[in-house]
Amino acid sequence: MNPKLNELLEQANQVYPGTVMTRVGQNQDGLLRMDRAEQSALADRLLIEVPDQTEADFVLGNELLQLVLTLNGITPQIYFALTFNDEDLDQQLITIATRLHRTVLHAITYKELAKQGFLTADTVTAFLAGVKDELSVETANVDGEDLFRLLTVLDAQVFLTAADKAGLADLAADAFATLKEDYPRATAQAEKLVAPILAANLQDSRQIRKQMVRLFTGLDESLTELELPTVNANQYVTLTPVLSQRQLDGPVANLYEVFHSEMTDFQTKETAFVGVGKQDHQNTFVVTPPKDEADRPKFFTELYQTSVKELLTKLALPYILRQ
């Protein structure tokens, strides 16, 4: 194992409540696909597996870094507590939201992997090959692939920016040009969406969360511009809050408003009510009020008076304490 990768594995094992292991398959197709990594847990063991050897150290390094950032309470997590009662639609929305969330994380991990020497000329070549394998070239009119072209090109913008700053400027410039030529609509939208992420201070958990919320909102603006259905991840996705001690100790009413949702609580199968931030309008928690309408006024009055910390603890939702 690459010594640097071994260091990352050791870091992960220091914070994971069990044992983290890695495994790489025998295939080697020359395509770098970040979505190939799979995680499976058995008892206290976590296996991170990459089926293909192409730039496997880069893929594993990315997974380990994301795990360390999450377990150290630096990066907000996403949860899916709501359902449209349509399995295919739910899965599509989960896939989209997960890719958006990971794109912001990649702005941290790709940069760090480049700093540690994992990102080389071969990595850039394999990454671009992976993009071309996943996507068809854009046609004159918007089609069913435009959304996923945008998601892929968005992540590629983050990757190529890291490559550019890692001394691979010529290769990165050529790859940027290829994306612009093959996917002009996706590239135009991706450039707008990625700029705030790349400019942000992503060492601060509050900024990381802010960029996630902004990307959720920004994607819908891009889709509207392309005359495609929006995702509405601000409502659908529950995102870990980043709060000060004062905010945690204060009542729910200070920070959140609870709205009736058209969606269903995945656990209770009842109509869901979503707690969204008054400032960023992002889903932070989901509650199910009593079935009896007569009991609901008391339920919501008590909910709004409850401290934020008490509510999050009751719902078993993690939060990040702002430093």
Coordinates of C-alpha atoms in Angstrom, one line a residue:
M1 CA 0.0 0.0 0.0
N2 CA 1.1 3.5 -0.8
P3 CA 2.7 4.9 2.4
K4 CA 0.6 8.1 2.2
L5 CA -2.6 6.0 1.8
N6 CA -1.6 3.9 4.8
E7 CA -1.3 7.1 6.8
L8 CA -4.8 8.1 5.9
L9 CA -6.0 4.6 6.8
E10 CA -4.4 4.9 10.2
Q11 CA -6.1 8.3 10.7
A12 CA -9.4 6.8 9.8
N13 CA -8.9 3.9 12.3
Q14 CA -8.0 6.4 15.0
V15 CA -11.5 8.0 14.8
Y16 CA -13.7 5.2 13.6
P17 CA -15.3 3.1 16.4
G18 CA -14.0 -0.2 15.0
T19 CA -11.7 -1.2 12.1
V20 CA -11.6 0.4 8.7
M21 CA -10.2 -1.9 5.9
T22 CA -9.7 -1.4 2.2
R23 CA -9.8 -3.7 -0.8
V24 CA -9.0 -3.2 -4.5
G25 CA -10.3 -5.4 -7.4
Q26 CA -8.3 -6.9 -10.3
N27 CA -9.8 -5.0 -13.2
Q28 CA -8.1 -2.0 -14.8
D29 CA -10.0 -0.2 -17.5
G30 CA -8.3 3.2 -17.4
L31 CA -11.4 5.1 -16.2
L32 CA -11.4 7.0 -12.9
R33 CA -14.9 7.0 -11.6
M34 CA -15.3 8.4 -8.1
D35 CA -18.7 6.7 -7.6
R36 CA -17.1 3.2 -7.9
A37 CA -16.1 3.1 -4.2
E38 CA -18.5 1.0 -2.1
Q39 CA -18.7 0.9 1.7
S40 CA -20.1 -2.1 3.7
A41 CA -20.3 -2.5 7.4
L42 CA -20.2 -5.8 9.3
A43 CA -20.3 -5.6 13.1
D44 CA -17.6 -3.0 14.0
R45 CA -15.8 -3.4 10.7
L46 CA -16.0 -1.0 7.7
L47 CA -14.8 -2.2 4.3
I48 CA -14.1 0.4 1.6
E49 CA -13.9 -1.4 -1.7
V50 CA -12.8 -0.2 -5.2
P51 CA -13.4 -2.8 -7.9
D52 CA -11.0 -1.3 -10.4
Q53 CA -7.2 -0.6 -10.0
T54 CA -7.3 2.6 -12.1
E55 CA -6.1 5.4 -9.8
A56 CA -7.4 3.3 -6.9
D57 CA -5.2 5.1 -4.4
F58 CA -6.9 8.4 -5.3
V59 CA -10.4 6.9 -4.9
L60 CA -9.5 5.3 -1.6
G61 CA -7.8 8.4 -0.3
N62 CA -10.9 10.4 -1.1
E63 CA -13.1 8.0 0.8
L64 CA -10.8 7.9 3.8
L65 CA -10.5 11.7 3.9
Q66 CA -14.3 12.1 3.8
L67 CA -14.7 9.6 6.6
V68 CA -12.1 11.4 8.8
L69 CA -13.7 14.8 8.1
T70 CA -17.2 13.5 9.0
L71 CA -16.1 11.6 12.1
N72 CA -14.2 14.6 13.4
G73 CA -17.4 16.7 13.2
I74 CA -16.1 19.0 10.5
T75 CA -18.4 18.3 7.6
P76 CA -22.2 18.3 7.8
Q77 CA -24.0 15.1 6.9
I78 CA -27.1 14.6 4.8
Y79 CA -30.1 12.5 5.7
F80 CA -33.2 11.4 3.9
A81 CA -36.2 11.4 6.2
L82 CA -38.9 12.1 3.6
T83 CA -40.4 10.2 0.8
F84 CA -42.7 10.9 -2.1
N85 CA -44.0 7.3 -1.9
D86 CA -42.3 6.7 -5.2
E87 CA -39.2 4.5 -4.9
D88 CA -37.7 5.5 -8.3
L89 CA -38.2 9.2 -7.7
D90 CA -36.8 9.0 -4.1
Q91 CA -33.8 7.2 -5.4
Q92 CA -33.2 9.7 -8.1
L93 CA -33.4 12.6 -5.6
I94 CA -31.1 10.8 -3.2
T95 CA -28.5 10.2 -5.9
I96 CA -28.6 13.9 -7.0
A97 CA -28.4 15.3 -3.5
T98 CA -25.6 12.9 -2.6
R99 CA -23.6 14.0 -5.6
L100 CA -24.1 17.7 -4.7
H101 CA -23.0 17.1 -1.1
R102 CA -20.0 15.2 -2.3
T103 CA -19.0 17.9 -4.7
V104 CA -18.6 20.4 -1.8
L105 CA -16.6 17.7 0.1
H106 CA -14.4 17.2 -2.9
A107 CA -13.4 20.8 -2.9
I108 CA -11.7 19.9 0.3
T109 CA -10.5 16.3 -0.4
Y110 CA -9.2 16.8 -4.0
K111 CA -7.1 19.7 -2.8
E112 CA -5.7 17.7 0.0
L113 CA -5.0 14.7 -2.1
A114 CA -3.2 16.9 -4.6
K115 CA -1.1 18.3 -1.8
Q116 CA -0.2 14.8 -0.7
G117 CA 0.9 13.7 -4.2
F118 CA -2.1 11.5 -5.1
L119 CA -3.2 13.7 -8.0
T120 CA -0.9 13.2 -11.0
A121 CA -1.0 13.5 -14.8
D122 CA -2.2 10.0 -15.0
T123 CA -5.0 10.8 -12.6
V124 CA -6.2 13.7 -14.8
T125 CA -6.1 11.5 -17.9
A126 CA -8.1 8.8 -16.2
F127 CA -10.6 11.3 -14.7
L128 CA -11.4 12.8 -18.1
A129 CA -11.7 9.4 -19.6
G130 CA -14.2 8.5 -16.9
V131 CA -16.3 11.7 -17.7
K132 CA -16.4 10.9 -21.4
D133 CA -17.4 7.3 -20.7
E134 CA -20.2 8.4 -18.4
L135 CA -21.6 11.1 -20.6
S136 CA -22.8 11.5 -24.1
V137 CA -21.9 14.7 -25.9
E138 CA -24.5 17.4 -25.6
T139 CA -27.0 17.8 -28.5
A140 CA -28.5 21.1 -29.7
N141 CA -31.5 20.8 -27.4
V142 CA -31.9 20.1 -23.7
D143 CA -32.5 16.4 -23.1
G144 CA -32.9 13.8 -20.4
E145 CA -29.2 13.7 -19.7
D146 CA -28.6 17.4 -19.1
L147 CA -29.0 17.2 -15.3
F148 CA -26.5 14.4 -14.9
R149 CA -24.1 16.1 -17.4
L150 CA -24.3 19.1 -15.1
L151 CA -23.6 17.1 -11.9
T152 CA -20.6 15.4 -13.5
V153 CA -19.1 18.5 -15.1
L154 CA -19.6 20.4 -11.8
D155 CA -17.4 17.8 -10.0
A156 CA -14.9 17.9 -12.8
Q157 CA -14.6 21.6 -12.4
V158 CA -13.6 21.0 -8.7
F159 CA -11.2 18.3 -9.7
L160 CA -9.5 20.2 -12.5
T161 CA -9.1 23.3 -10.3
A162 CA -7.2 21.1 -7.8
A163 CA -5.1 19.7 -10.7
D164 CA -4.3 23.2 -12.0
K165 CA -3.1 24.3 -8.6
A166 CA -1.0 21.0 -8.2
G167 CA 1.3 22.0 -11.1
L168 CA -0.7 20.3 -13.9
A169 CA -2.0 23.6 -15.5
D170 CA -1.5 22.5 -19.1
L171 CA -3.3 19.2 -18.7
A172 CA -6.1 20.9 -16.7
A173 CA -6.5 23.6 -19.3
D174 CA -6.8 21.0 -22.1
A175 CA -9.4 19.1 -20.0
F176 CA -11.4 22.3 -19.3
A177 CA -11.4 23.0 -23.0
T178 CA -12.7 19.5 -23.8
L179 CA -15.5 19.9 -21.3
K180 CA -16.5 23.3 -22.8
E181 CA -16.5 21.8 -26.3
D182 CA -18.4 18.6 -25.5
Y183 CA -20.7 19.9 -22.8
P184 CA -21.2 23.7 -23.3
R185 CA -24.5 24.0 -21.5
A186 CA -23.4 22.0 -18.5
T187 CA -20.0 23.8 -18.4
A188 CA -21.7 27.3 -18.4
Q189 CA -24.0 26.3 -15.5
A190 CA -21.2 24.4 -13.6
E191 CA -18.9 27.4 -13.7
K192 CA -21.5 29.6 -12.0
L193 CA -22.3 27.0 -9.4
V194 CA -18.7 26.1 -8.5
A195 CA -17.2 29.7 -8.2
P196 CA -18.6 30.3 -4.7
I197 CA -17.4 26.9 -3.5
L198 CA -13.9 27.4 -4.7
A199 CA -13.7 30.9 -3.2
A200 CA -15.0 29.8 0.2
N201 CA -13.0 29.1 3.4
L202 CA -13.8 25.4 3.6
Q203 CA -11.8 24.9 6.9
D204 CA -14.9 26.3 8.7
S205 CA -17.9 24.0 9.2
R206 CA -20.3 26.8 8.9
Q207 CA -18.9 27.8 5.6
I208 CA -19.0 24.2 4.3
R209 CA -22.7 24.0 5.2
K210 CA -23.4 27.4 3.7
Q211 CA -21.9 26.2 0.4
M212 CA -24.0 23.0 0.5
V213 CA -27.2 25.0 1.0
R214 CA -26.1 27.4 -1.7
L215 CA -25.4 24.6 -4.2
F216 CA -28.8 23.0 -3.5
T217 CA -30.5 26.4 -4.3
G218 CA -28.2 27.1 -7.2
L219 CA -28.9 23.8 -8.9
D220 CA -32.6 24.5 -8.9
E221 CA -31.9 27.9 -10.5
S222 CA -29.8 26.3 -13.2
L223 CA -32.5 23.7 -13.9
T224 CA -35.2 26.4 -14.1
E225 CA -33.0 28.2 -16.6
L226 CA -32.7 25.0 -18.6
E227 CA -36.5 24.5 -18.3
L228 CA -36.0 21.2 -16.4
P229 CA -37.8 20.0 -13.2
T230 CA -36.2 21.3 -10.0
V231 CA -34.9 19.0 -7.2
N232 CA -35.8 21.1 -4.2
A233 CA -33.1 19.6 -2.0
N234 CA -33.5 22.5 0.4
Q235 CA -36.8 20.8 1.5
Y236 CA -36.1 17.2 0.7
V237 CA -32.7 16.8 2.3
T238 CA -32.0 17.1 6.0
L239 CA -28.7 18.7 6.6
T240 CA -26.7 18.7 9.8
P241 CA -26.8 22.1 11.5
V242 CA -23.8 24.1 12.6
L243 CA -24.7 25.9 15.8
S244 CA -23.2 28.0 18.6
Q245 CA -23.8 27.0 22.2
R246 CA -26.1 29.9 22.6
Q247 CA -28.2 28.8 19.7
L248 CA -28.4 25.2 21.0
D249 CA -29.6 26.5 24.4
G250 CA -32.2 28.8 22.9
P251 CA -35.7 27.7 21.9
V252 CA -36.5 26.2 18.5
A253 CA -38.6 29.3 17.7
N254 CA -35.5 31.4 17.5
L255 CA -34.0 29.6 14.6
Y256 CA -36.6 27.4 12.8
E257 CA -40.1 27.5 11.3
V258 CA -42.0 24.2 10.9
F259 CA -44.0 23.8 7.7
H260 CA -46.5 21.2 6.5
S261 CA -44.9 19.1 3.7
E262 CA -46.4 17.4 0.7
M263 CA -44.0 14.5 1.5
T264 CA -44.3 11.7 4.0
D265 CA -42.2 10.9 7.0
F266 CA -40.2 7.8 5.9
Q267 CA -40.3 6.2 9.3
T268 CA -43.8 7.0 10.5
K269 CA -45.5 6.9 7.1
E270 CA -47.5 10.0 8.2
T271 CA -47.7 13.4 6.6
A272 CA -44.4 15.1 7.5
F273 CA -43.7 18.6 9.0
V274 CA -40.3 20.0 8.1
G275 CA -38.3 22.3 10.4
V276 CA -36.4 24.8 8.1
G277 CA -33.9 27.5 9.1
K278 CA -35.3 31.0 9.2
Q279 CA -32.2 32.3 7.6
D280 CA -31.3 29.7 5.0
H281 CA -34.6 27.8 4.5
Q282 CA -32.8 24.5 4.7
N283 CA -34.5 21.3 6.1
T284 CA -32.9 20.6 9.5
F285 CA -35.3 18.2 11.1
V286 CA -38.6 16.4 10.4
V287 CA -41.4 15.8 12.9
T288 CA -44.7 14.1 12.9
P289 CA -47.4 15.7 15.0
P290 CA -50.3 13.8 16.7
K291 CA -52.9 12.4 14.4
D292 CA -55.7 14.1 16.4
E293 CA -56.0 17.6 15.1
A294 CA -57.1 18.8 18.6
D295 CA -53.7 17.8 20.0
R296 CA -51.7 19.7 17.4
P297 CA -51.7 23.2 18.8
K298 CA -50.2 22.0 22.1
F299 CA -47.7 19.9 20.2
F300 CA -46.4 22.8 18.2
T301 CA -46.4 25.3 21.1
E302 CA -44.2 22.9 23.1
L303 CA -42.0 22.2 20.1
Y304 CA -41.3 25.8 19.5
Q305 CA -40.5 26.3 23.3
T306 CA -38.2 23.3 23.4
S307 CA -34.4 24.1 23.3
V308 CA -32.8 23.3 20.0
K309 CA -30.3 20.9 21.7
E310 CA -33.1 19.0 23.4
L311 CA -35.1 18.6 20.2
L312 CA -32.1 17.4 18.2
T313 CA -31.2 15.0 21.0
K314 CA -34.7 13.6 21.0
L315 CA -34.7 13.2 17.3
A316 CA -31.2 11.5 17.4
L317 CA -29.9 14.1 15.0
P318 CA -26.2 15.1 15.2
Y319 CA -25.1 18.8 15.2
I320 CA -21.8 20.5 14.8
L321 CA -20.8 22.9 17.6
R322 CA -19.6 26.2 16.1
Q323 CA -16.1 27.1 17.3

